Every structure is written in structure tokens, then in C-alpha cells.
Short mmCIF file of C-alpha atoms and ligand atoms in Angstrom, two decimals:
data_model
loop_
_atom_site.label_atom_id
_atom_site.label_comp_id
_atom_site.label_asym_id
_atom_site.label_seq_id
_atom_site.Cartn_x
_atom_site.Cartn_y
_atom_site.Cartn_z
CA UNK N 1 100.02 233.21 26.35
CA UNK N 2 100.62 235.42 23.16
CA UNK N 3 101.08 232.13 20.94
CA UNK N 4 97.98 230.71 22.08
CA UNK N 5 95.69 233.45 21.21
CA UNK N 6 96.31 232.73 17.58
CA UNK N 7 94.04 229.58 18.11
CA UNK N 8 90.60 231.15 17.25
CA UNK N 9 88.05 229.52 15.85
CA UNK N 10 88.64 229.24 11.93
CA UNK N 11 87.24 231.87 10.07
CA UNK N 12 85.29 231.22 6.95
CA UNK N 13 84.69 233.11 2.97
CA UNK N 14 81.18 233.14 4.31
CA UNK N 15 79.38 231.87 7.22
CA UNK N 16 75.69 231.80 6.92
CA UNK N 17 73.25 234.19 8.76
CA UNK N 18 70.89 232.37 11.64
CA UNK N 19 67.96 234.22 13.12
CA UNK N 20 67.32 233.35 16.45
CA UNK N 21 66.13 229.96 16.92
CA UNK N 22 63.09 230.71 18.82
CA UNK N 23 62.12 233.25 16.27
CA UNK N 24 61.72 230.72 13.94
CA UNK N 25 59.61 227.64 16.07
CA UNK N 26 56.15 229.51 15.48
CA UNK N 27 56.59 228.75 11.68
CA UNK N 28 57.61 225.06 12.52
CA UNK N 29 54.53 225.23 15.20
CA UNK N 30 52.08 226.67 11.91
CA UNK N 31 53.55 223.35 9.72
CA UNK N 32 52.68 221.00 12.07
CA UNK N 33 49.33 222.32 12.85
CA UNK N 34 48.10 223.00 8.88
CA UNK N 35 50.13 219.73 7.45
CA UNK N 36 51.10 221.09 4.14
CA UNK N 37 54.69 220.45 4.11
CA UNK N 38 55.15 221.29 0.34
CA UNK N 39 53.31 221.77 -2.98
CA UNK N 40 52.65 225.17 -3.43
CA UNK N 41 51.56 225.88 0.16
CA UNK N 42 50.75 228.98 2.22
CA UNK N 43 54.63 229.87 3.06
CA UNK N 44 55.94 229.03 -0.27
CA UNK N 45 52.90 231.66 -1.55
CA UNK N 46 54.07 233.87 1.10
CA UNK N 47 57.67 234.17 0.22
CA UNK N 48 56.48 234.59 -3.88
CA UNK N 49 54.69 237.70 -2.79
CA UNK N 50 57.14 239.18 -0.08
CA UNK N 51 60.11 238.87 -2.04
CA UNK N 52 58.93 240.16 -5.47
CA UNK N 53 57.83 243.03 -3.36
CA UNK N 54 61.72 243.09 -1.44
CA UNK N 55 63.31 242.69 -4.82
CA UNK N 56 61.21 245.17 -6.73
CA UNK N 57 60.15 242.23 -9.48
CA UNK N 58 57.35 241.48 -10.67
CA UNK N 59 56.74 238.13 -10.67
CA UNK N 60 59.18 235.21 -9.34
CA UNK N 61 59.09 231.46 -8.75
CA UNK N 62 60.43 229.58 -5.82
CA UNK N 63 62.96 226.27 -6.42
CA UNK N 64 64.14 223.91 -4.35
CA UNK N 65 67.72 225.28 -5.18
CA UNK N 66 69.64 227.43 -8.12
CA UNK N 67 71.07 225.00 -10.29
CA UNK N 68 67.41 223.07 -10.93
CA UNK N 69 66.23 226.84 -11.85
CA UNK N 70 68.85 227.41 -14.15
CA UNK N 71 68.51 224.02 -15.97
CA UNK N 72 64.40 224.91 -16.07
CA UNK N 73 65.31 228.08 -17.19
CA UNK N 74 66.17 226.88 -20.12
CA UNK N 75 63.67 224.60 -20.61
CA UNK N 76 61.01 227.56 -19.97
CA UNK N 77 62.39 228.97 -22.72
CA UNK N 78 62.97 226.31 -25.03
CA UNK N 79 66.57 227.16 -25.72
CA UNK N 80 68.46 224.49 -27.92
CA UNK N 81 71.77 224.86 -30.18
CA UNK N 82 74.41 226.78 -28.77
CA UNK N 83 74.48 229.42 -25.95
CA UNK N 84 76.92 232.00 -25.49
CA UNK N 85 78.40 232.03 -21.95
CA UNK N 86 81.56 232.90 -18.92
CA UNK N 87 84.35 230.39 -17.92
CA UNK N 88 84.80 232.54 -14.75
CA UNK N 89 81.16 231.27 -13.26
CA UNK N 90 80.87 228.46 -10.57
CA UNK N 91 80.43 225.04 -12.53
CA UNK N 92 76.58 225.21 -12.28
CA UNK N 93 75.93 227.82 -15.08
CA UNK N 94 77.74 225.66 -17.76
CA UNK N 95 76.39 222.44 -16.20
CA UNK N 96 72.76 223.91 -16.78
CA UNK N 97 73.41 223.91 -20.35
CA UNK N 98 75.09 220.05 -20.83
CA UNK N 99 72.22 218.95 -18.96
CA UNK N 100 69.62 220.62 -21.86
CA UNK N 101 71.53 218.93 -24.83
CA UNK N 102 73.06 222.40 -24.93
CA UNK N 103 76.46 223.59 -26.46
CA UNK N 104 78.27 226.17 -24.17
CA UNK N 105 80.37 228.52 -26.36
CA UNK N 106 82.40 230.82 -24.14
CA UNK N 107 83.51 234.12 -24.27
CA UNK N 108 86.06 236.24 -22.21
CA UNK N 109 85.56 238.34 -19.53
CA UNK N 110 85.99 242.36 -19.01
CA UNK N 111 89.25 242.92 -17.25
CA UNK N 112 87.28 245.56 -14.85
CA UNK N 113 84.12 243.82 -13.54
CA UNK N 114 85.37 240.23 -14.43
CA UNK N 115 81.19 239.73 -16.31
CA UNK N 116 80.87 238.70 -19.80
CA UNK N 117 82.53 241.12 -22.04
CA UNK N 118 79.86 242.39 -24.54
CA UNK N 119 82.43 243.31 -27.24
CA UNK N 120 83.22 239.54 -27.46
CA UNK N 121 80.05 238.25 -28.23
CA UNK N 122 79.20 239.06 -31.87
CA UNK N 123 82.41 237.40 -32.91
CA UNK N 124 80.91 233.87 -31.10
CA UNK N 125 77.35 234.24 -32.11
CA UNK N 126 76.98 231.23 -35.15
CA UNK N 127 73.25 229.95 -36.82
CA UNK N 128 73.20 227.82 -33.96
CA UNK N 129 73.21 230.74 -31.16
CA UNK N 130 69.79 230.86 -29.39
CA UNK N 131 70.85 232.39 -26.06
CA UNK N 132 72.85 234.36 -24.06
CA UNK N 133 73.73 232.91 -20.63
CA UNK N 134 76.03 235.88 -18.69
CA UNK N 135 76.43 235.67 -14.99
CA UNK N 136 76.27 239.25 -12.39
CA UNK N 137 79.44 237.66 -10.91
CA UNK N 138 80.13 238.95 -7.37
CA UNK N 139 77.01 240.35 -7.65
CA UNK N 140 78.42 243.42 -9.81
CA UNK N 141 76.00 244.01 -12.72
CA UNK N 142 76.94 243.05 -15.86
CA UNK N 143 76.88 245.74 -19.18
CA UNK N 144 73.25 245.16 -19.16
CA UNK N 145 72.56 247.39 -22.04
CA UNK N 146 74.94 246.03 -24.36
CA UNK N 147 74.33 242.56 -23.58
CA UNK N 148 70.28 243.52 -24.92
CA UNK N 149 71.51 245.55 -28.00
CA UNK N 150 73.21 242.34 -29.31
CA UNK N 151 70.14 240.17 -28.39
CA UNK N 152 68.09 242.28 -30.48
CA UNK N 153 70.13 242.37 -33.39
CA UNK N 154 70.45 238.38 -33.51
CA UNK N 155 67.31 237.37 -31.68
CA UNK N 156 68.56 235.81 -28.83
CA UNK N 157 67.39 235.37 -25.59
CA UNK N 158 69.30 236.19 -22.46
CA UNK N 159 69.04 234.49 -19.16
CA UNK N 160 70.98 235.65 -16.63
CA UNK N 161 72.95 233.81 -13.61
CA UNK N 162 71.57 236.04 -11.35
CA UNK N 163 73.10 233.41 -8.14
CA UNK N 164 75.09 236.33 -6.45
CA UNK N 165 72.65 239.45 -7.33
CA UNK N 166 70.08 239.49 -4.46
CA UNK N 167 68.85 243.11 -4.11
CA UNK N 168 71.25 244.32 -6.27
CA UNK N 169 69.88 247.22 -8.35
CA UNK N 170 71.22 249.23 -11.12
CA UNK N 171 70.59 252.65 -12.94
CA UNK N 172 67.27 251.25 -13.71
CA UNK N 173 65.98 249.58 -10.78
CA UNK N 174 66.43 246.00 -9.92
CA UNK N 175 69.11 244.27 -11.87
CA UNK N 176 67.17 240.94 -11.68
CA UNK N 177 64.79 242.69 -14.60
CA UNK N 178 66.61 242.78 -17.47
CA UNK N 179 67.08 239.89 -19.87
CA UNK N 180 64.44 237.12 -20.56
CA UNK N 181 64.66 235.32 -17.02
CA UNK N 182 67.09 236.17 -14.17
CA UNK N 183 68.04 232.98 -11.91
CA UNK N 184 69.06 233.22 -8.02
CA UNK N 185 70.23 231.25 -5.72
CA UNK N 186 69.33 230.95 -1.89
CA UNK N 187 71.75 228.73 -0.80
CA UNK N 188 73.81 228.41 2.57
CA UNK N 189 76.82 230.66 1.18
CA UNK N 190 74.43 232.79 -0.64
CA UNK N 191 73.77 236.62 0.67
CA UNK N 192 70.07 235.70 1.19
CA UNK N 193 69.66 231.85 1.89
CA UNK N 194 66.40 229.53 2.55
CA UNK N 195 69.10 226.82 3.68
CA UNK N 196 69.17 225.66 0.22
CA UNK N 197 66.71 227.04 -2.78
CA UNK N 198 66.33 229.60 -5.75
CA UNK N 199 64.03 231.32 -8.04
CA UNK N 200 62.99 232.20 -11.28
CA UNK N 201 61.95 235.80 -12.20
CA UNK N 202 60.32 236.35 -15.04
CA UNK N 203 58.58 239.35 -16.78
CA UNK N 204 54.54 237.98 -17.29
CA UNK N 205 51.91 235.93 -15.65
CA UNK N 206 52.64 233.85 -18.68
CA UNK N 207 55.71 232.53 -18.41
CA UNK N 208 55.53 232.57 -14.68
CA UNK N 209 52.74 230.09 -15.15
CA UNK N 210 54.80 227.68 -17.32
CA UNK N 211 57.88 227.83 -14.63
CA UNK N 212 55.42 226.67 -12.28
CA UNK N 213 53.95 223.80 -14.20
CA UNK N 214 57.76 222.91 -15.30
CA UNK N 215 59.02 222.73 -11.96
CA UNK N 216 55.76 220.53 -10.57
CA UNK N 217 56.60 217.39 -13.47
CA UNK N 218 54.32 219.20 -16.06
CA UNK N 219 51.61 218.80 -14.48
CA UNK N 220 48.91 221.15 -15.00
CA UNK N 221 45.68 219.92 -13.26
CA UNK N 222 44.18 215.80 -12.05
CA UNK N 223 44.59 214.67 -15.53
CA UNK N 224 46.64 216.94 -17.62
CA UNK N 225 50.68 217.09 -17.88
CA UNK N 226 51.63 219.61 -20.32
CA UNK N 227 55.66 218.97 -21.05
CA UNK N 228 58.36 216.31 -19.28
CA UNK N 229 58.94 218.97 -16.41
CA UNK N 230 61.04 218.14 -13.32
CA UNK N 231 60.36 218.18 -9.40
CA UNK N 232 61.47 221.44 -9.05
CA UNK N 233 59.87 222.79 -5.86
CA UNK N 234 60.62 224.49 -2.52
CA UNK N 235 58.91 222.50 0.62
CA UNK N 236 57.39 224.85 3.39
CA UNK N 237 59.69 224.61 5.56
CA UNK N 238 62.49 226.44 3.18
CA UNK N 239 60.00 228.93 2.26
CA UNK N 240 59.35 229.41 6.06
CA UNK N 241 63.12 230.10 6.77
CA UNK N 242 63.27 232.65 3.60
CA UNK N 243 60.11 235.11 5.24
CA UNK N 244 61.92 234.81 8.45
CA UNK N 245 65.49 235.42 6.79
CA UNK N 246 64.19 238.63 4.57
CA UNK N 247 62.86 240.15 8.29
CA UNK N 248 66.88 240.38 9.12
CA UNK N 249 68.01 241.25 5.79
CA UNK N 250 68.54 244.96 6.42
CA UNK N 251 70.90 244.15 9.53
CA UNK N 252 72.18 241.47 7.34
CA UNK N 253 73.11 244.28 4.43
CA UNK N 254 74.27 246.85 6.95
CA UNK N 255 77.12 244.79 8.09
CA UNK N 256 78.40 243.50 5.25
CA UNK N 257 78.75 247.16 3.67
CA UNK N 258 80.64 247.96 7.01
CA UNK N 259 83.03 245.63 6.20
CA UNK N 260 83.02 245.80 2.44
CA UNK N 261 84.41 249.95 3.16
CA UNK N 262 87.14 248.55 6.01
CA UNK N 263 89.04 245.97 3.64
CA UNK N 264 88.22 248.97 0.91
CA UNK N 265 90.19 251.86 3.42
CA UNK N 266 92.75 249.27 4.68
CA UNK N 267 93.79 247.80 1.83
CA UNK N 268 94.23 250.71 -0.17
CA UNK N 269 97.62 251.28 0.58
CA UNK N 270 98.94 247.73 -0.20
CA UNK N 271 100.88 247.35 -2.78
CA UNK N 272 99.76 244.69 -5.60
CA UNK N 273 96.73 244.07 -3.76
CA UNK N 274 93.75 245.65 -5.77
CA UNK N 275 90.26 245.25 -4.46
CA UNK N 276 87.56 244.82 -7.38
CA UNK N 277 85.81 247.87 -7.53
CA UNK N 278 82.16 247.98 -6.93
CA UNK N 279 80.49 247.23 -10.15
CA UNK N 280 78.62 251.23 -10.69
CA UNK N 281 74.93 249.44 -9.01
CA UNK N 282 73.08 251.87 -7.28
CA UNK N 283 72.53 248.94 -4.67
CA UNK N 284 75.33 246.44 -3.87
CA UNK N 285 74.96 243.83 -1.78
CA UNK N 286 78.51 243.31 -1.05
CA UNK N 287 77.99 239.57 -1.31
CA UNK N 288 81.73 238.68 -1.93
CA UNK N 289 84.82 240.92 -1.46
CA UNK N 290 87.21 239.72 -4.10
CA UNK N 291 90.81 240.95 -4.35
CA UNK N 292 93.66 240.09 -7.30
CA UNK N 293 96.81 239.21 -6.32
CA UNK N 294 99.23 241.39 -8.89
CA UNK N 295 102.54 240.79 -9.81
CA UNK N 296 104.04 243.38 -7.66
CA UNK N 297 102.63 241.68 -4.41
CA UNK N 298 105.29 239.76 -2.79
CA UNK N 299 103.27 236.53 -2.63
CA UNK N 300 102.04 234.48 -5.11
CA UNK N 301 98.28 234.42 -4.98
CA UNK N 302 98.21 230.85 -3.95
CA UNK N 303 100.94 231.91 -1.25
CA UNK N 304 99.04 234.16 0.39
CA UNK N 305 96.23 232.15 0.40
CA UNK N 306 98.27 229.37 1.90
CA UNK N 307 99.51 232.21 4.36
CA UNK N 308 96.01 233.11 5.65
CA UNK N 309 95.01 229.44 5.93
CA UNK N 310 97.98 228.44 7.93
CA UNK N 311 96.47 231.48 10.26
CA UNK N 312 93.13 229.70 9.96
CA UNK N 313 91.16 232.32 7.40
CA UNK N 314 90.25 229.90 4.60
CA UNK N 315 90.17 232.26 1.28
CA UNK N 316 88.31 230.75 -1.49
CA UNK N 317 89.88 231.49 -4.95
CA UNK N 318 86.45 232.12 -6.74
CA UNK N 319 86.56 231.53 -9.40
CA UNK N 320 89.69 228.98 -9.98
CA UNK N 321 89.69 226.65 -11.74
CA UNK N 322 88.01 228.16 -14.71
CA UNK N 323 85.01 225.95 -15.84
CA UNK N 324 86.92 225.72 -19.03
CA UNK N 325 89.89 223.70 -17.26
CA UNK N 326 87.49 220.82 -16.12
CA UNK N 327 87.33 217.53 -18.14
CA UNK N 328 83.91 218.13 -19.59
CA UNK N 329 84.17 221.46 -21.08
CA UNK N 330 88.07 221.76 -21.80
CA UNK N 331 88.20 220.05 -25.51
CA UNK N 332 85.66 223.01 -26.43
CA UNK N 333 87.42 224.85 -29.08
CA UNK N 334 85.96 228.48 -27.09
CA UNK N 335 87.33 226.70 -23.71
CA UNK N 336 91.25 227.08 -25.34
CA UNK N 337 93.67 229.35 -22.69
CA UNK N 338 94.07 231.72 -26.27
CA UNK N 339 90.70 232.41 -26.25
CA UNK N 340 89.89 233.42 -22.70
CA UNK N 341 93.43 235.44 -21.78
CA UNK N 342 91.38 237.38 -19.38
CA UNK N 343 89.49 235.06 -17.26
CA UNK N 344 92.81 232.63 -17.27
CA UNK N 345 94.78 235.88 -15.75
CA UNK N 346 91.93 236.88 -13.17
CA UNK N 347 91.46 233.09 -12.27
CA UNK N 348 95.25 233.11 -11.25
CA UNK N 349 94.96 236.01 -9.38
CA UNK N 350 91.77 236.26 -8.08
CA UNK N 351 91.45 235.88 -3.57
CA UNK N 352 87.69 235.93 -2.05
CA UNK N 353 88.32 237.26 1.40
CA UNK N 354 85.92 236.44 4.13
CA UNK N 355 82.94 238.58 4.06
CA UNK N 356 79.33 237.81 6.61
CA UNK N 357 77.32 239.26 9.10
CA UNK N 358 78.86 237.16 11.74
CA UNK N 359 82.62 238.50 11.17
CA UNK N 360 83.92 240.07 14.27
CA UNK N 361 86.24 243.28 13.81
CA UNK N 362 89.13 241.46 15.21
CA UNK N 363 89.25 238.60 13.03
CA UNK N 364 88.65 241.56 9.77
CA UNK N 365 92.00 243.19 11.05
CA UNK N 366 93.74 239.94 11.42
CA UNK N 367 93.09 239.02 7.83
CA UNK N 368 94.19 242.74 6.80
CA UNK N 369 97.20 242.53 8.97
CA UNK N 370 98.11 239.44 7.49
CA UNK N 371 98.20 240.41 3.83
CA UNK N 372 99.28 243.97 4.63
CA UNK N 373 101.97 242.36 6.37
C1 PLP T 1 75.56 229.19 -6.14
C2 PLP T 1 75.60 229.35 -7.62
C3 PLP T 1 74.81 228.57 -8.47
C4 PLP T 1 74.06 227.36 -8.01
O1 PLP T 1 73.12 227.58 -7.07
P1 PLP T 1 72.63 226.37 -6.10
O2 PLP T 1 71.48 227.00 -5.39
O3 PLP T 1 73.78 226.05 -5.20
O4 PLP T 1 72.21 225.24 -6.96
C5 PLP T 1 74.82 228.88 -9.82
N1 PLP T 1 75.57 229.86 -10.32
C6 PLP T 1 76.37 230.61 -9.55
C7 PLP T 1 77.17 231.71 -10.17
C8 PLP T 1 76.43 230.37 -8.17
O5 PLP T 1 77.26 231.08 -7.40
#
């Protein structure tokens, strides 16, 4: 018998959180019976307001996902030249910026929090530099107030990759409302997710309003379009799922912190195995739990990741490769190994470990029995 009990169902990074079905057929029922299955409709208005009230923003625009926000973004803003931003991002940020014309220059990470480090900047910024483009990477805030200092000396914008910082807040309230723009992402393997989706925040009614027209082709009434803008938009029945999802999100965050402090108390002890600290926020929302592999572990990162998948827990090594190492960024002169000795050792070493409501005790204690081992 003992053998067999090893054959569980596999166990994911991230799984994502399903309200009850039946909870969610009234909203279906209220589509059917208005007909307004996207365009700016009564859900998609709904989630707006509900979720700049959850997140403590002011105002916010809905997307059909996080990578089209990122690359309007940009556009809102009319950044061009050169933009200053991480190798240790998924693919999208950088992508954002090749698809604006836009040069990525990138800059190392801080050995502690694995963000942007804001010593490393200046020494990047050139007469091309418009923007900064840092990323709240596991959720963990980046040095927020360093970050602006340099923007103000050089006049640069900052946009953030705001993809893993739903709900997080700071010393100063949410994190999502520093910089020029903040981008999230709601999709499947997100903390919050609309199935797939994203959002803008921005600061005024201003900019919010030329989002909006960007992300619905420009157009700004019958017989005006205002600038080439894209289809950008979240249909109803995303929006639908988000107001239903946001209900659940304490029980959602509850959990996850549960779990977060286990791997925290149980892996303490291991040797070589050192959990990322929290990033100082005042509200995390434990979106990832990342651990580094050290030298003085007896496995090899990529062993042990190979050990927990043979035992059907499927790691994800977030975030290796670096974005520097793929084809279209690598002949970069910032995308050299000298350049980026920080991100190059935490990609090596870095272990996602699974982490979602869903995650029974048993299957935590197997994964921490397994590296512990
Ligand atoms: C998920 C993610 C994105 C892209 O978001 P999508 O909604 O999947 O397009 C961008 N940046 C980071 C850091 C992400 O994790």
C-alpha cells in the first residue's frame, strides 16, 4: 500500500482559486438577459469602482489581460528612446517595450528583495532615458522612494510592473500609487484573477480618460478617433468573474499567509535553503513563496527541483532564464552576464514552491519533507 500513496494528484506553483459554480450563474443569467457582452458595460463599470475601492486607488482601468496594459502603458505616456528596466521579470515587461519601438537598458537587481536596484540606475540613465520600467517582483515592493528621487532628478517617468502586487501596500498605503502608472495582471496564476485580464492605475481623471480611449482603438465618440489605440478591453463576462472573485479574496489571503508562515517555520532550520524574506510591506499578499538554493544545500537547485517533480510537486524556477538570455534581448550590451552578476546568481538559484488557496496541509509537508530531507 505505502508505495501507492505517493500517487496523488500532481501538485502545482499555483492553482487558481474557483468560487462555487453556482455562485457565479446569476451573473451569466444578468448577461444574457441585458446583452451587453463587452464595451464598457455595467460589470466592467462595476469592477472599476469595487476594486479601486479594494485596492485603495484612485482611479484604474480594466484590460483584457497584463501584457496589452503594459504595452498601452507606454503608449499613455508617450514613452520613446530608452527605458531603464530588470532581467529578473517574466518576458512580458521587456516585450512591452520592443513592441513600442522601445530600447530596454537593464540594470541589476538588489541581492535582498531581488527588485531593481536603485543604486544602479544613474550609471544607465543616457539622453535617450525617458522611463523607468521596475517590476514589485514576488509582489515585494520595490525601494519606492529611491526609484522617485532619481526620476526627479532626470525627469523620467516610472511605470511600474505591478503583475504580482495585488493589495500589496507599503509604509504609505497602497504600493500600486507610486510612480506614473502601476500595471497588474489578473491572470489564471495571478493572486487575484478574472480568468485572464489587467489594469491600469493611474493618478487623474485625465489620464484615466486617455487609457480608456487607447485601449477602445482611439476612439473617442461616432466620428472622432483621437490616436492609433489598440482593442484593449475586458468583455463582461471577465469583469463578472473579478466582482465575484474579490467577494472571496479575504479567504483567498488568509490561506495563503497560513502557508507563507509554515514553509517560513519549517524551513528555517534547513541548511542552504533561505526563504526570501518578506519585502518590509505593511500588506503582503504572499503571492509566490520563493526560496534560493545556496551552495551549502546538498542539491543543485535544478536537482532539487528535479527531486520534487519526480514526487509530482512541479517547482517553477521564476525567474530562469533571465530575459537577458533569450535571443531578442541577449546582444544588448546591458543584457552581458558582467553586467547583471546578481540577477544571473539569483536566476541559478532561485525555486518557487507551490503556494494557493487550494493546497492541502499534507501535500505542504510533503514538499517540506522532501527538501528538508
Ligand atoms: C503575469 C505577468 C505579466 C503579464 O501579464 P498577463 O496578464 O499574463 O499578460 C507581466 N509581468 C509580470 C511580472 C507578470 O508576472
Amino acid at each position: 500500500m505505502g508505495a501507492y500513496m505517493s500517487i496523488d494528484r500532481p501538485i502545482y506553483v499555483t492553482q487558481p482559486y474557483l468560487p462555487p459554480l453556482d455562485e457565479f450563474i446569476p451573473y451569466l443569467q444578468q448577461i444574457w438577459d441585458n446583452k451587453i457582452l463587452t464595451n464598457a458595460g455595467p460589470f466592467h463599470q462595476q469592477l472599476e469602482q469595487a476594486l479601486c475601492e479594494y485596492l485603495g486607488v484612485e482611479h484604474l482601468a480594466l484590460f483584457t489581460n497584463g501584457t496589452i496594459a503594459l504595452v498601452t502603458a507606454l503608449q499613455a505616456l508617450r514613452i520613446t528612446g530608452e527605458v531603464i528596466t530588470t532581467p529578473y521579470s517574466f518576458v512580458a515587461t521587456a516585450h512591452s517595450l520592443l513592441w513600442n519601438g522601445i530600447k530596454p537598458v537593464f540594470v541589476d537587481i538588489d541581492p535582498n528583495t531581488l527588485n531593481l536596484n536603485p543604486a544602479k540606475i544613474e550609471a544607465a540613465i543616457t539622453p535617450n532615458t525617458t522611463a523607468i520600467m521596475p517590476v514589485h517582483v514576488y509582489g515585494h515592493p520595490c525601494d519606492i522612494d529611491a526609484i522617485q528621487k532619481i526620476a526627479d532628478r532626470y525627469n523620467l517617468k516610472v511605470i511600474y510592473d505591478a503583475a504580482h502586487a495585488f493589495g500589496v501596500e507599503c509604509h504609505c498605503g497602497s504600493v500600486l500609487n507610486h510612480g506614473d502608472l502601476s500595471v497588474l495582471s489578473f491572470h489564471a496564476t495571478k493572486v487575484f484573477n478574472t480568468f485572464e485580464g489587467g489594469a491600469i492605475v493611474c493618478p487623474d481623471a485625465k489620464t484615466k480618460q486617455r487609457i480608456d480611449y487607447l485601449k477602445n482603438f482611439g476612439i473617442a465618440d461616432e466620428v472622432t478617433v483621437i490616436a492609433p489605440g489598440i482593442n484593449g478591453k475586458m468583455s463582461e463576462i471577465n469583469a463578472a468573474f473579478g466582482l465575484l472573485q474579490l467577494k472571496h479574496m479575504a479567504v483567498i489571503s488568509e490561506r495563503r499567509k497560513e502557508i507563507d508562515a509554515t514553509y517560513r517555520k519549517l524551513l528555517s532550520g534547513v541548511k542552504g535553503i533561505r526563504c526570501l524574506g518578506d519585502g518590509g510591506e505593511a500588506v503582503a499578499n504572499h503571492s509566490y513563496f520563493p526560496v534560493l538554493v545556496g551552495a551549502d544545500y546538498p542539491l543543485s537547485r535544478d536537482a532539487l527541483y528535479q527531486r520534487l517533480k519526480e514526487h509530482g510537486i512541479h517547482g517553477r524556477r521564476y525567474f530562469y532564464p533571465l530575459i537577458t538570455d533569450f535571443s531578442m534581448y541577449r546582444d544588448l550590451p546591458s543584457a552581458q552576464k558582467n553586467n547583471l552578476p546578481v540577477a544571473t546568481a539569483a536566476a541559478d538559484q532561485v525555486l518557487c514552491l507551490p503556494i494557493y488557496p487550494a493546497l492541502q496541509e499534507h501535500e505542504q509537508i510533503k514538499v517540506i519533507d522532501l527538501i528538508s530531507r
